Each structure stands twice: as C-alpha cells, then as structure tokens.
Amino acid sequence: DAEVNTRKKTFTEVQTERLEQAERTVLIKCPPKLNEKKLLQYLSSHGNIRSHFFFENRGIHALIEFSEKNSIASLQDAIGIPSAAEHHVVPFKSRLFTFTLKNPVSQAAEETPVHLSPQSHIPVKELIQKLSHADSISNQMYILLDEFQLTEENIKLRFLACSLVRDFTRAYFPDSIVKPFGSSVNTFGKLGCDVDMFLDFHDVQKHTTKMKKGPFEMEYQMKRLPSERLATQKILSVIGDCLDNFGPGCVSVQKILNARCPLVKFSHQPTGFQCDLSVSNSIAIKSSELLYIYGCLDPRVRALVFTVRCWARVHGLTNSVPGTWITNFSLTMMVMFFLQRRSPPIIPTLDKLKELADEKDKHIIGGYDCSFVSDLSKIKPTKNTETLDALLSDFFEYFGNFDFRKNSINLRKGKEVNKPESSPLYIWNPFEQDLNISKNVNQPQLEKFVAMARESAWILQKEEKTQQMINKEPWGLAALLIPFGKSNPSKMKNRMKGMGSETIRSLLDSLKLNNANSLQKVVGK
C-alpha cells in the first residue's frame, strides 16, 4: 500500500478500491430533522464507521461506509420489515433503509440541521457571476472545473448504485460484478451526469484457465445459445424485470434490447441517478481508462475539457438528446488531439502509450489492439508550460481554421490524416480503427461549431479585460458563456464568410432560439 500511495494509482486499482468500499456501504433515508450524533452512535453499535455524509434527494439521506463488511449483516439483523397495511411488500432485503424517530415530539428539541453535500452543480448564471470576479482566464477555468466536477461524495454514491444492482445480479450469477464506466470513472464526469454501468463476468473466464493442470478436464455444464448477443439480451431482460419488480427505488425501467449495444435504462430514486446497464463492453472500459490516464497526467487537461464542454452546451452545440450534434465524447477527443498537437505535446499519442506498455498491459479485444501503459509513473511529465489562457484561445483558433473537408482527427498518431470517407467530421475511434466516433454529426452542426469557435477566438483576442473588470462586466470565459448574438448579432455575420448561406440561416435561427432558451436549458443539465 505504501508503494501505491507514493505514485498515482492505476485505473484498475482505483476501480477495485471503490467497488470494495461500496460493498461496505449502506444508504439510509432520514427524517427531515435528526440528531446526527445519535444516529451515528446507534449505527456504531454494529461496527466502526469509516466515513459518512448527508445529501438531499426527495428528503435527506445518509451514506454510511463501515470499516467491515460484516457490520452490514449485523445491522440488517436488527432492522424491521415495513408493516404492510396498505401495500404488500416484496421481501427483498437490500442495503437501503429508512430511519424514523419513535417519539418525534420529545426528540425534536435535540435536532440540528446536518451539513448536506451538493449533488448538482450551480446554474450557469451563478457561475458567470463567480467567474467575473476571477483575475485570470486560467483561474476562471479552474473555478468552473471545481464547480462542475464529480465530488468524492458523488463518486461514492455512483459506486454504491452499481453495488446495489450487483446485489440483484448475484442471485443469478454469483461471480458477477457491476462496474461503472464512462464519465463516472474517466475523471471527466460532470455532477448530474448519468451512470453507465456494465455487468461483468470476466472473473468467470479467468476461472476456466485455472483448471488446465493434470490429466483431466472439468467444466461447468452451461446453457448454450447461438450468439453472444442473444445471451446478452436474455440476461438483461431478466435483470431488467428483476429491478422493475423487486428493486426498491428502481423506477421507469426500460429494456432496450434491440439497440446496437443492448441495455436497460432505469431511474434509481434513492441515489437520484439515471442509470444505463449493459453487459461487459471491454472496449468502452479501455476508452474510460485511456481518458483516466490523460486526465491524471496534467491538471490543464481536465480544466480545458470541462470549459469546452460547458461552452458547447451554452451555445447549443451539444445536447442531452441523441441527434446530429457533436457529442461530449467527440468534443473530449478533439481537446485531447489539440493537446497532443502542442509543441512540446501536453499529452502523448496513443501510439506512444502503446510503446510504454509491458506484458500485463497487452490487450487484444475482438481483434483490435487495445494495449497501452497502465502505470502513470512510466509516462514522462510534459515540458510544456503554456497557460490555460493561451490554450483556450488557441483551441478556438485551431478548430476555427481546421480543414475539416480534407482532414480527420487521429489520437493514435496525434496527426491530421486524410479522411477515409466523406463524413463532415471524422474522429477515429482510438481502438476500433475502422469506426468514426462522430459519424452522427452533419454539415450544418459542424459549421455552427466552426462559427462559434471563430467568434470565441475573436472575443478572447479583442476584449479589454481591465475595462470590463472595472465595469463588473462578464469577461474572459464568463463572456464566452453568454449566448452570442445577444449583445450584437450583426458583428457575427462578418466572421462567417465562406460558409453556406443555408448554414448561416440555420445558425442565426438557432441563435434566436438560444437567446430565449439557452440560460434556462443549460441550467438543467
């Protein structure tokens, strides 16, 4: 452990640690007023409490992490089953409890308000005010990162949601694990984002290789199905029904089994998360790990990604509904590519990370080479010292003038390479090299992105920081988070030369629409 503490932990170490932590955790719904000390005293009679916090979500909840897993069994033994006067209860004993006071009136005098951990970020309007008081764009970007990134408490809650689903899957598959992937674990998750989780049976496969010694072979008798897809659909169908029928707090369960990647969507009321459950997708995990590595290498990486994604959301370039918009994942990959192109590079290319990989890092998944180094200490820190002020301005400049007609974005090589086909925006999937992760983006959306990037570069170059700070006006990043065209739509037209008139019309229409709705909309997500 001492050795692990001196270096940055690998992605797998962090995942394993947090999953184990979640196994020792319970979630308790509390009365609106409670005596925190007495609650903790009562719970401590079942074992040592390592950490706890309170949060608001349809009432006050407490997340309690015990030091030992058997404390939960001790607590469960002492807990009653709800009386079934109006409804009949499904007798599934989970790690979700409700705590009430037997004699609320006499105990009311002792109640004190508890400190609540925020589980959502501040509205963009409030953020703009906060940013206007900062003294540099770099500081503004770190303030934004601090307000939007997942907190330690929120991450614990995400792993607990996965662990509670695992309690169900274990009934059928005792060795299964439910792990989060994507934004919950790749260091780029924003407060309020969904929890993508997957059901993993890989430990079962490891188990099969152990039996090869000696003169005999022994194996389980298992049901055989014509395809892996069919097996996935059947497993998710049953787990989906199980959550729907028996899962406390699992509501709005939708089984989307005919999608390219079959999944079960549901809302987990106790934690407040929207969840998507799929069956193990090894390449998605490698993408999460790659982003985790990039996010850990240099603090500027995350600050720039969060800033660009917030900017894109304000201007209607991204959307929570699938469509022809640029996705957050594509935007993140564009930022990574831009940082690989700096001189000297701020982050290494995927090919460089592959060169540093040792034997245990070698992974071939479905014929694709997904090998790259997992130990962060083997990657040399960058010698690049550019400020975030310069990087933000150059990001908009770079993509405002990028030749999207001819070139594609390739993170393996860190080079602009000729497009293999005619999609408006072509970003190579870092692992499945025959896929374009931005295939959904159409020409008008790409041109809108280019126009917004040019406008933002122009604002950052032209503005009078000191004058605006004296006048208490939004400046720097704050000025970029106000929908454009609000103050002077005519000046934008000059910077759109060379764009199709159709696109300009749709762009100006969307600006009018944005002005009315943007600030309300971005506050929501």
PDB file of C-alpha atoms in Angstrom, residues 190-308:
ATOM      1  CA  LYS A 190     -19.933  16.375 -14.510  1.00  0.00           C
ATOM      2  CA  LEU A 191     -22.249  16.499 -11.480  1.00  0.00           C
ATOM      3  CA  GLY A 192     -25.659  15.295 -12.640  1.00  0.00           C
ATOM      4  CA  CYS A 193     -24.403  13.053 -15.480  1.00  0.00           C
ATOM      5  CA  ASP A 194     -25.940   9.587 -15.907  1.00  0.00           C
ATOM      6  CA  VAL A 195     -24.343   6.441 -14.501  1.00  0.00           C
ATOM      7  CA  ASP A 196     -23.280   3.999 -17.229  1.00  0.00           C
ATOM      8  CA  MET A 197     -22.764   0.589 -15.645  1.00  0.00           C
ATOM      9  CA  PHE A 198     -21.998  -2.822 -17.027  1.00  0.00           C
ATOM     10  CA  LEU A 199     -22.377  -6.370 -15.840  1.00  0.00           C
ATOM     11  CA  ASP A 200     -19.044  -8.187 -15.951  1.00  0.00           C
ATOM     12  CA  PHE A 201     -18.478 -11.948 -15.962  1.00  0.00           C
ATOM     13  CA  HIS A 202     -14.769 -11.791 -16.742  1.00  0.00           C
ATOM     14  CA  ASP A 203     -13.799 -13.382 -13.448  1.00  0.00           C
ATOM     15  CA  VAL A 204     -15.709 -16.446 -14.663  1.00  0.00           C
ATOM     16  CA  GLN A 205     -13.415 -16.647 -17.702  1.00  0.00           C
ATOM     17  CA  LYS A 206     -10.272 -16.309 -15.561  1.00  0.00           C
ATOM     18  CA  HIS A 207     -11.570 -19.220 -13.500  1.00  0.00           C
ATOM     19  CA  THR A 208     -11.699 -21.534 -16.555  1.00  0.00           C
ATOM     20  CA  THR A 209      -7.969 -21.181 -17.282  1.00  0.00           C
ATOM     21  CA  LYS A 210      -7.032 -22.470 -13.816  1.00  0.00           C
ATOM     22  CA  MET A 211      -8.438 -25.935 -14.494  1.00  0.00           C
ATOM     23  CA  LYS A 212      -5.916 -26.905 -17.178  1.00  0.00           C
ATOM     24  CA  LYS A 213      -3.464 -28.782 -14.897  1.00  0.00           C
ATOM     25  CA  GLY A 214      -3.453 -32.582 -14.502  1.00  0.00           C
ATOM     26  CA  PRO A 215      -4.735 -35.345 -16.772  1.00  0.00           C
ATOM     27  CA  PHE A 216      -8.433 -34.378 -16.531  1.00  0.00           C
ATOM     28  CA  GLU A 217     -10.574 -31.528 -17.718  1.00  0.00           C
ATOM     29  CA  MET A 218     -13.590 -30.412 -15.738  1.00  0.00           C
ATOM     30  CA  GLU A 219     -16.002 -27.745 -16.841  1.00  0.00           C
ATOM     31  CA  TYR A 220     -19.436 -26.434 -15.941  1.00  0.00           C
ATOM     32  CA  GLN A 221     -22.487 -27.522 -17.863  1.00  0.00           C
ATOM     33  CA  MET A 222     -23.955 -24.281 -19.147  1.00  0.00           C
ATOM     34  CA  LYS A 223     -26.824 -23.348 -21.406  1.00  0.00           C
ATOM     35  CA  ARG A 224     -25.590 -22.774 -24.966  1.00  0.00           C
ATOM     36  CA  LEU A 225     -27.069 -20.071 -27.175  1.00  0.00           C
ATOM     37  CA  PRO A 226     -26.411 -19.358 -30.888  1.00  0.00           C
ATOM     38  CA  SER A 227     -24.842 -15.909 -30.264  1.00  0.00           C
ATOM     39  CA  GLU A 228     -23.319 -13.709 -27.595  1.00  0.00           C
ATOM     40  CA  ARG A 229     -25.855 -11.005 -28.480  1.00  0.00           C
ATOM     41  CA  LEU A 230     -28.761 -13.327 -27.709  1.00  0.00           C
ATOM     42  CA  ALA A 231     -27.183 -14.277 -24.357  1.00  0.00           C
ATOM     43  CA  THR A 232     -26.745 -10.563 -23.541  1.00  0.00           C
ATOM     44  CA  GLN A 233     -30.375  -9.831 -24.433  1.00  0.00           C
ATOM     45  CA  LYS A 234     -31.685 -12.698 -22.287  1.00  0.00           C
ATOM     46  CA  ILE A 235     -29.527 -11.761 -19.282  1.00  0.00           C
ATOM     47  CA  LEU A 236     -30.520  -8.073 -19.452  1.00  0.00           C
ATOM     48  CA  SER A 237     -34.177  -8.941 -19.932  1.00  0.00           C
ATOM     49  CA  VAL A 238     -34.237 -10.971 -16.710  1.00  0.00           C
ATOM     50  CA  ILE A 239     -32.172  -8.454 -14.691  1.00  0.00           C
ATOM     51  CA  GLY A 240     -34.395  -5.632 -16.015  1.00  0.00           C
ATOM     52  CA  ASP A 241     -37.537  -7.484 -14.871  1.00  0.00           C
ATOM     53  CA  CYS A 242     -35.901  -8.186 -11.534  1.00  0.00           C
ATOM     54  CA  LEU A 243     -35.089  -4.489 -10.918  1.00  0.00           C
ATOM     55  CA  ASP A 244     -38.548  -3.479 -12.103  1.00  0.00           C
ATOM     56  CA  ASN A 245     -40.429  -5.984  -9.923  1.00  0.00           C
ATOM     57  CA  PHE A 246     -38.265  -6.218  -6.814  1.00  0.00           C
ATOM     58  CA  GLY A 247     -35.727  -3.353  -6.753  1.00  0.00           C
ATOM     59  CA  PRO A 248     -36.522  -0.752  -4.077  1.00  0.00           C
ATOM     60  CA  GLY A 249     -36.396   2.694  -5.694  1.00  0.00           C
ATOM     61  CA  CYS A 250     -35.851   1.382  -9.261  1.00  0.00           C
ATOM     62  CA  VAL A 251     -38.480   3.119 -11.404  1.00  0.00           C
ATOM     63  CA  SER A 252     -39.108   3.834 -15.117  1.00  0.00           C
ATOM     64  CA  VAL A 253     -37.313   0.625 -16.122  1.00  0.00           C
ATOM     65  CA  GLN A 254     -36.956   0.373 -19.926  1.00  0.00           C
ATOM     66  CA  LYS A 255     -35.442  -2.631 -21.664  1.00  0.00           C
ATOM     67  CA  ILE A 256     -33.836  -1.518 -24.944  1.00  0.00           C
ATOM     68  CA  LEU A 257     -32.679  -4.924 -26.132  1.00  0.00           C
ATOM     69  CA  ASN A 258     -32.550  -4.381 -29.895  1.00  0.00           C
ATOM     70  CA  ALA A 259     -30.086  -1.474 -29.758  1.00  0.00           C
ATOM     71  CA  ARG A 260     -26.573  -1.947 -31.218  1.00  0.00           C
ATOM     72  CA  CYS A 261     -25.499  -2.317 -27.601  1.00  0.00           C
ATOM     73  CA  PRO A 262     -28.497  -3.794 -25.684  1.00  0.00           C
ATOM     74  CA  LEU A 263     -29.189  -2.018 -22.381  1.00  0.00           C
ATOM     75  CA  VAL A 264     -31.627  -1.480 -19.514  1.00  0.00           C
ATOM     76  CA  LYS A 265     -32.383   2.152 -18.605  1.00  0.00           C
ATOM     77  CA  PHE A 266     -33.808   2.955 -15.188  1.00  0.00           C
ATOM     78  CA  SER A 267     -34.065   5.714 -12.648  1.00  0.00           C
ATOM     79  CA  HIS A 268     -32.550   4.924  -9.260  1.00  0.00           C
ATOM     80  CA  GLN A 269     -34.541   7.125  -6.879  1.00  0.00           C
ATOM     81  CA  PRO A 270     -32.542   6.571  -3.660  1.00  0.00           C
ATOM     82  CA  THR A 271     -29.328   7.946  -5.220  1.00  0.00           C
ATOM     83  CA  GLY A 272     -31.098  10.227  -7.733  1.00  0.00           C
ATOM     84  CA  PHE A 273     -29.226   8.827 -10.769  1.00  0.00           C
ATOM     85  CA  GLN A 274     -30.413   7.920 -14.238  1.00  0.00           C
ATOM     86  CA  CYS A 275     -28.700   4.588 -14.960  1.00  0.00           C
ATOM     87  CA  ASP A 276     -27.883   2.598 -18.114  1.00  0.00           C
ATOM     88  CA  LEU A 277     -26.963  -1.044 -17.543  1.00  0.00           C
ATOM     89  CA  SER A 278     -25.297  -3.096 -20.294  1.00  0.00           C
ATOM     90  CA  VAL A 279     -23.269  -6.301 -20.402  1.00  0.00           C
ATOM     91  CA  SER A 280     -19.473  -6.053 -20.381  1.00  0.00           C
ATOM     92  CA  ASN A 281     -18.101  -3.895 -23.127  1.00  0.00           C
ATOM     93  CA  SER A 282     -14.331  -4.248 -22.852  1.00  0.00           C
ATOM     94  CA  ILE A 283     -13.510  -1.558 -25.431  1.00  0.00           C
ATOM     95  CA  ALA A 284     -15.663   1.017 -23.609  1.00  0.00           C
ATOM     96  CA  ILE A 285     -13.680   0.219 -20.449  1.00  0.00           C
ATOM     97  CA  LYS A 286     -10.366   0.736 -22.276  1.00  0.00           C
ATOM     98  CA  SER A 287     -11.658   4.134 -23.512  1.00  0.00           C
ATOM     99  CA  SER A 288     -12.544   5.055 -19.903  1.00  0.00           C
ATOM    100  CA  GLU A 289      -9.052   4.029 -18.784  1.00  0.00           C
ATOM    101  CA  LEU A 290      -7.354   5.992 -21.589  1.00  0.00           C
ATOM    102  CA  LEU A 291      -9.221   9.164 -20.616  1.00  0.00           C
ATOM    103  CA  TYR A 292      -8.458   8.487 -16.934  1.00  0.00           C
ATOM    104  CA  ILE A 293      -4.727   8.442 -17.808  1.00  0.00           C
ATOM    105  CA  TYR A 294      -4.945  11.654 -19.842  1.00  0.00           C
ATOM    106  CA  GLY A 295      -6.965  13.323 -17.058  1.00  0.00           C
ATOM    107  CA  CYS A 296      -4.352  12.384 -14.435  1.00  0.00           C
ATOM    108  CA  LEU A 297      -1.271  13.455 -16.425  1.00  0.00           C
ATOM    109  CA  ASP A 298      -1.701  17.232 -16.253  1.00  0.00           C
ATOM    110  CA  PRO A 299      -4.277  19.448 -14.460  1.00  0.00           C
ATOM    111  CA  ARG A 300      -4.754  21.583 -17.609  1.00  0.00           C
ATOM    112  CA  VAL A 301      -6.310  18.630 -19.461  1.00  0.00           C
ATOM    113  CA  ARG A 302      -9.451  18.423 -17.328  1.00  0.00           C
ATOM    114  CA  ALA A 303      -9.775  22.199 -16.965  1.00  0.00           C
ATOM    115  CA  LEU A 304      -9.779  22.619 -20.764  1.00  0.00           C
ATOM    116  CA  VAL A 305     -12.222  19.735 -21.386  1.00  0.00           C
ATOM    117  CA  PHE A 306     -14.746  20.968 -18.777  1.00  0.00           C
ATOM    118  CA  THR A 307     -14.520  24.515 -20.152  1.00  0.00           C
ATOM    119  CA  VAL A 308     -15.012  23.487 -23.789  1.00  0.00           C
TER     120      VAL A 308
END
